mmCIF file of C-alpha atoms in Angstrom:
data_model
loop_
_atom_site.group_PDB
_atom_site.id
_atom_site.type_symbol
_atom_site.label_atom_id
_atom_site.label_comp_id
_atom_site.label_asym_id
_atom_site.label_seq_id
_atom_site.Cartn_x
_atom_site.Cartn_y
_atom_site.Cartn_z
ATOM 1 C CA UNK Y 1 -2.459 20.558 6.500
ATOM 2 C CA UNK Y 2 -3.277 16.578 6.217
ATOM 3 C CA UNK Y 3 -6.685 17.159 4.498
ATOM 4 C CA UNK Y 4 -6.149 20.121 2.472
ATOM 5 C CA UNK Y 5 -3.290 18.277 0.819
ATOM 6 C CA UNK Y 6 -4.953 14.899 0.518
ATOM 7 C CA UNK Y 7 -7.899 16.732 -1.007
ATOM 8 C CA UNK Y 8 -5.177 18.417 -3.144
ATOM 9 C CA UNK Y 9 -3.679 14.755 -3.999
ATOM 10 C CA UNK Y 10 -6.961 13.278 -4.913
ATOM 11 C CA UNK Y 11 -7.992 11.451 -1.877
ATOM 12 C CA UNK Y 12 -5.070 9.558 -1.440
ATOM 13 C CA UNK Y 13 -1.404 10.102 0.230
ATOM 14 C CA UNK Y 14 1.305 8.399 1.629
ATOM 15 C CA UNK Y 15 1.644 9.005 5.115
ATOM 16 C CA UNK Y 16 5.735 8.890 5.528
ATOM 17 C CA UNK Y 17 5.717 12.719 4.338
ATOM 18 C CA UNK Y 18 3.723 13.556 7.426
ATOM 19 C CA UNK Y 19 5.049 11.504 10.298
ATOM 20 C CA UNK Y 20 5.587 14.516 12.524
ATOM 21 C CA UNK Y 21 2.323 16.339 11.772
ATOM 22 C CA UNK Y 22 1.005 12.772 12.884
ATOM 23 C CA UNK Y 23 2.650 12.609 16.273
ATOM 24 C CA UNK Y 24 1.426 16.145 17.499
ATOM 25 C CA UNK Y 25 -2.415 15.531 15.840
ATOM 26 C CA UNK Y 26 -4.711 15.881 18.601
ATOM 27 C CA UNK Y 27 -7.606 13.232 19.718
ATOM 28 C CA UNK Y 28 -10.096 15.809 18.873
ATOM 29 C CA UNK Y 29 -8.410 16.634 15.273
ATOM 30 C CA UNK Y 30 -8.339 12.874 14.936
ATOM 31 C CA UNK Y 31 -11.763 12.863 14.980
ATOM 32 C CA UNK Y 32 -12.123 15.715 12.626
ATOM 33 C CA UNK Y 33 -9.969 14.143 10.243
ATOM 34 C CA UNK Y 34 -12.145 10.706 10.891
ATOM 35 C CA UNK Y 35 -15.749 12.503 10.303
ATOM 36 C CA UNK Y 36 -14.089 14.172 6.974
ATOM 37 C CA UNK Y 37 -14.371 10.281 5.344
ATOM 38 C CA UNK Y 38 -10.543 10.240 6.212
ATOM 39 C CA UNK Y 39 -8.374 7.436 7.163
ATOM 40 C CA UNK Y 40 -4.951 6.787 8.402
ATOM 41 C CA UNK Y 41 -3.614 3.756 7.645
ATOM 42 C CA UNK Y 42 0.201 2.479 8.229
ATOM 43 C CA UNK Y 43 1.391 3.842 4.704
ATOM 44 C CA UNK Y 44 -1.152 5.802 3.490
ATOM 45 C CA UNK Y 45 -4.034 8.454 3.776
ATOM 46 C CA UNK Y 46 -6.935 7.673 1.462
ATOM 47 C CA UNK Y 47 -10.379 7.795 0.949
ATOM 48 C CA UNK Y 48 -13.076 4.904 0.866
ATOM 49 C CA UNK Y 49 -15.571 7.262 -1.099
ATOM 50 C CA UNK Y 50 -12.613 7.965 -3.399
ATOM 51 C CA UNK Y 51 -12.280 4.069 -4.247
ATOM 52 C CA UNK Y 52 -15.030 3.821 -6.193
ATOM 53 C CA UNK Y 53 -15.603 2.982 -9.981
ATOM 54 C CA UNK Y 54 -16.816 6.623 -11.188
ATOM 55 C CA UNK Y 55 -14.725 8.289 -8.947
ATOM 56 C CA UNK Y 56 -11.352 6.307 -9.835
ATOM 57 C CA UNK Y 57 -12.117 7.016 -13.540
ATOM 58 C CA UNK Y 58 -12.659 10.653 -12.518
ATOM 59 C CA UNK Y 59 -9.527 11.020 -11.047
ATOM 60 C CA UNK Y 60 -7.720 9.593 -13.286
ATOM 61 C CA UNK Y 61 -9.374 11.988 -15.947
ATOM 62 C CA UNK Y 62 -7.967 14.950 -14.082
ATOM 63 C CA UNK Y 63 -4.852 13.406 -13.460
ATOM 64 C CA UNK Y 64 -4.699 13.172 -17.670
ATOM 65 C CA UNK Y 65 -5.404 16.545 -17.922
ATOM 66 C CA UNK Y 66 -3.441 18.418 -15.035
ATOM 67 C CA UNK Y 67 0.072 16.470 -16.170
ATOM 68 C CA UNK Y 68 -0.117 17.122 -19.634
ATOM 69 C CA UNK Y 69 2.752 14.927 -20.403
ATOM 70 C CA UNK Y 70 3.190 12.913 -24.011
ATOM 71 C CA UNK Y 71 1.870 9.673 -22.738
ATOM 72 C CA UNK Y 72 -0.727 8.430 -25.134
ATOM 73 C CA UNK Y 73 -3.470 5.361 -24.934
ATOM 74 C CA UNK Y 74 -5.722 4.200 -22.881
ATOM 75 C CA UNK Y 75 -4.264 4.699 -19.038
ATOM 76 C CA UNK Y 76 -4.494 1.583 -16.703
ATOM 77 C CA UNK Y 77 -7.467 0.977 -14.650
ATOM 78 C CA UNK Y 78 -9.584 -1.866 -12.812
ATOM 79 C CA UNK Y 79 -12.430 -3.303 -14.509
ATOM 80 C CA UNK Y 80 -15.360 -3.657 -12.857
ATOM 81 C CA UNK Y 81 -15.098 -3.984 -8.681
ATOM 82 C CA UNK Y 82 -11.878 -5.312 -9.421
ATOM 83 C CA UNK Y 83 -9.168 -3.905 -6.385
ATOM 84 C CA UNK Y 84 -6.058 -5.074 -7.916
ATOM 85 C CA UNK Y 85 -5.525 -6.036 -11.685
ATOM 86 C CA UNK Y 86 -1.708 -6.544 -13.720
ATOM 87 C CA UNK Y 87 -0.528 -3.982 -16.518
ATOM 88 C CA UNK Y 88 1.591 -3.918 -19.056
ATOM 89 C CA UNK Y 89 2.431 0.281 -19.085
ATOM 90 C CA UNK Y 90 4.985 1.952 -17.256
ATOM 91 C CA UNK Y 91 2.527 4.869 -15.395
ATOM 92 C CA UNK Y 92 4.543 7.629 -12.935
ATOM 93 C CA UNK Y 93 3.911 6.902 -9.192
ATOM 94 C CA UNK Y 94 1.705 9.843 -8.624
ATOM 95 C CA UNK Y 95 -0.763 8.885 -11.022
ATOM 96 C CA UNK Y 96 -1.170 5.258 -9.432
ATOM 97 C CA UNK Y 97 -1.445 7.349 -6.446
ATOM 98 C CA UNK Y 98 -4.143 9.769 -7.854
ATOM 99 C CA UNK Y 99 -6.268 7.045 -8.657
ATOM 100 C CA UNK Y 100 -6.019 5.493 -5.362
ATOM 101 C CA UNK Y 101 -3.690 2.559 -6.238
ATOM 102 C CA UNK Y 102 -0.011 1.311 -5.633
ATOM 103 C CA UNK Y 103 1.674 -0.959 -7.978
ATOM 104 C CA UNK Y 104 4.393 -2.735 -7.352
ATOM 105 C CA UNK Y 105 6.227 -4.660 -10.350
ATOM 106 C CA UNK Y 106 3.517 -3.997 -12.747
ATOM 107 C CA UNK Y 107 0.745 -5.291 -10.400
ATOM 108 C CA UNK Y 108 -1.419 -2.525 -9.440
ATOM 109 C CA UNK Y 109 -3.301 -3.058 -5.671
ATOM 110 C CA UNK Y 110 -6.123 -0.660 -3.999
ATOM 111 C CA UNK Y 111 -4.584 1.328 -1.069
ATOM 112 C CA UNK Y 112 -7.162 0.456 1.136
ATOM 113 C CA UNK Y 113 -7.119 -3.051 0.232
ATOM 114 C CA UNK Y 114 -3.349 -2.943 0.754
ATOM 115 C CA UNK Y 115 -3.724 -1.873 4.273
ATOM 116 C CA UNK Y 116 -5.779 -4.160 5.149
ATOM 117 C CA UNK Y 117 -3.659 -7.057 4.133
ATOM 118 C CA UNK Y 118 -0.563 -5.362 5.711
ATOM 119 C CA UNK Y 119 -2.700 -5.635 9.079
ATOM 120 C CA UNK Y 120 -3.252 -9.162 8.630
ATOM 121 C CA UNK Y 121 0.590 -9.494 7.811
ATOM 122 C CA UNK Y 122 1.303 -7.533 10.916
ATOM 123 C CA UNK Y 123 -0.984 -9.440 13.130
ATOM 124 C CA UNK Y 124 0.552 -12.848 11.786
ATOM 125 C CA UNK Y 125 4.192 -11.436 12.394
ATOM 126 C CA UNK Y 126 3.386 -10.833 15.937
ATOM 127 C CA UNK Y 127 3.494 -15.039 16.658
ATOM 128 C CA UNK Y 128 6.345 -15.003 14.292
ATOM 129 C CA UNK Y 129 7.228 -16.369 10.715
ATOM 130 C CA UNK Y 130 4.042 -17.129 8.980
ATOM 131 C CA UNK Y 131 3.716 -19.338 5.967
ATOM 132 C CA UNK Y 132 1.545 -17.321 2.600
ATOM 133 C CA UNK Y 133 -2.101 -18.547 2.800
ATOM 134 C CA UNK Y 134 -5.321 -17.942 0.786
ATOM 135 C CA UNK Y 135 -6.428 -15.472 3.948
ATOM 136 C CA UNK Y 136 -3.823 -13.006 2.442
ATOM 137 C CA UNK Y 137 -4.360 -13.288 -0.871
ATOM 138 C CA UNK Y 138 -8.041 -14.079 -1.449
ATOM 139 C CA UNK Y 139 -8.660 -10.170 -0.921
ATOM 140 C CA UNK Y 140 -6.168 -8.856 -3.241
ATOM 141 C CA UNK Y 141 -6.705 -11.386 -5.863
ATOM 142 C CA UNK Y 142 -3.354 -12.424 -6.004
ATOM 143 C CA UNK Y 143 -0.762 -15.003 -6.871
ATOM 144 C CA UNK Y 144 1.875 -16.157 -4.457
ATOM 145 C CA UNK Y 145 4.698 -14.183 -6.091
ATOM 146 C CA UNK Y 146 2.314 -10.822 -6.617
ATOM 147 C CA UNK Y 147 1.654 -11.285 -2.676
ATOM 148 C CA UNK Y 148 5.922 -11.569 -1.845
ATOM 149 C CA UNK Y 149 6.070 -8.041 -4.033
ATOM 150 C CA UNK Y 150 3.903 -6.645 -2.058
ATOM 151 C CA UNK Y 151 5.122 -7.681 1.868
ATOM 152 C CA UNK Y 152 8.531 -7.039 0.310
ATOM 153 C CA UNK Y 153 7.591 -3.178 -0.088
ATOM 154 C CA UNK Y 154 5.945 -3.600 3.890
ATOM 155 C CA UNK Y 155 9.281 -4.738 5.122
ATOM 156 C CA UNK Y 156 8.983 -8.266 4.815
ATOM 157 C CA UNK Y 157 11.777 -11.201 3.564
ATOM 158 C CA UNK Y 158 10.517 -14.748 2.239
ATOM 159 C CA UNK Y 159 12.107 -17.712 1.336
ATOM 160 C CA UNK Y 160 10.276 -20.303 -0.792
ATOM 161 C CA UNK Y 161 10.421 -23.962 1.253
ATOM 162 C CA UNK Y 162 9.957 -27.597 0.387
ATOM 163 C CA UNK Y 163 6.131 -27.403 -1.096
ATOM 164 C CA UNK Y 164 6.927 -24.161 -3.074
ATOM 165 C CA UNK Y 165 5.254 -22.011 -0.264
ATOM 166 C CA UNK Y 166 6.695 -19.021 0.830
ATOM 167 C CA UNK Y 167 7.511 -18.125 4.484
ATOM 168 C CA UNK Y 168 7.469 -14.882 5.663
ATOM 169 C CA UNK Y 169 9.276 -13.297 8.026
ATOM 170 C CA UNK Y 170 10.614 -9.670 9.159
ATOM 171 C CA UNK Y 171 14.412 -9.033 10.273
ATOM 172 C CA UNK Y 172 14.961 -5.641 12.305
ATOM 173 C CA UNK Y 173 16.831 -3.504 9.641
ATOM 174 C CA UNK Y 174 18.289 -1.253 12.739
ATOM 175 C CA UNK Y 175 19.952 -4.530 13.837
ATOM 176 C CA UNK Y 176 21.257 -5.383 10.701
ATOM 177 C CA UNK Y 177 22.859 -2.263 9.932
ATOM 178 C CA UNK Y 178 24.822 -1.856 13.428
ATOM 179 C CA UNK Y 179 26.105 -5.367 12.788
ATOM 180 C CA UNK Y 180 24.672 -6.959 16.071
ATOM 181 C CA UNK Y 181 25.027 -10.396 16.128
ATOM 182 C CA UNK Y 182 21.743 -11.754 17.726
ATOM 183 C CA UNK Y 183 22.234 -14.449 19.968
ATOM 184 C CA UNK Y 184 21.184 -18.369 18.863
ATOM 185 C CA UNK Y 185 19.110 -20.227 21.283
ATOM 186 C CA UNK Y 186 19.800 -23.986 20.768
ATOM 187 C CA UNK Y 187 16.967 -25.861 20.769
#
């Protein structure tokens, strides 16, 4: 079900739509899925022979042609080895998706490059708060602002201190709706 609809979404797929398929996938269809070029990654299901030049413009070709809508001009995409770039046009979520990308206030990321920097976020939340540093956004190519949309959408608050960096951090939402106070230690 996974790969014949990721095949069917051009190579890439967000993974909340298949949480439960997830949970029962065997080791052994785990490695199916793994020697198919497949991988799983926290939000989504892509491709890394997808990400490619020739195959992002091809995809975004078909995506033109299958959703025959009355958008006109040239359709956002990377230049050359570029895995995130800014844009100007309002494009529907799928075809971002189609073409491998997410973009978040008009600045358009790779997936897989995405994951990878959620990782890193993930791995820095796990000492706690962690100030923005060129180790996050070197990969995307990002400003400090671009990099705040982007942890935002991964579950992450910031607050901009003293030297105009931004600190990140990540409040359990759970708690925060059932109104638990958590306790204060004093230092």
């Amino acid at each position: 079900l996974i790969t014949y609809n990721l095949f069917n979404s051009l190579g890439t797929m967000k993974v909340d739509d298949f949480l439960n398929d997830l949970k029962i996938l065997s080791d052994e269809k785990k490695s199916i899925i793994s020697k198919l070029g497949i991988r799983i990654g926290v939000k989504f299901f892509f491709m890394p022979n997808f990400m490619k030049k020739n195959a992002i413009e091809l995809k975004a070709l078909l995506w033109r042609i299958f959703n025959d809508n009355n958008l006109s001009g040239n359709f956002p995409l990377p230049e050359d080895g570029r895995v995130s770039f800014t844009t100007v046009l309002q494009m529907p979520e799928d075809y971002w998706q189609a073409i491998g990308y997410l973009c978040i206030k008009n600045f358009a990321v790779r997936v897989d490059v995405f994951e990878r920097i959620f990782f890193l976020a993930r791995n820095k939340i796990k000492v706690g708060p962690f100030l923005e540093s060129s180790s996050l956004m070197n990969p995307i190519g990002c400003n400090s602002v671009q990099l705040a949309y982007l942890l935002t959408f991964c579950g992450f608050e910031n607050i901009v201190i003293g030297n105009e960096k931004r600190l990140f951090f990540y409040i359990n939402k759970s708690l925060k709706k059932q109104n638990i106070k958590v306790k204060k230690v004093k230092r």
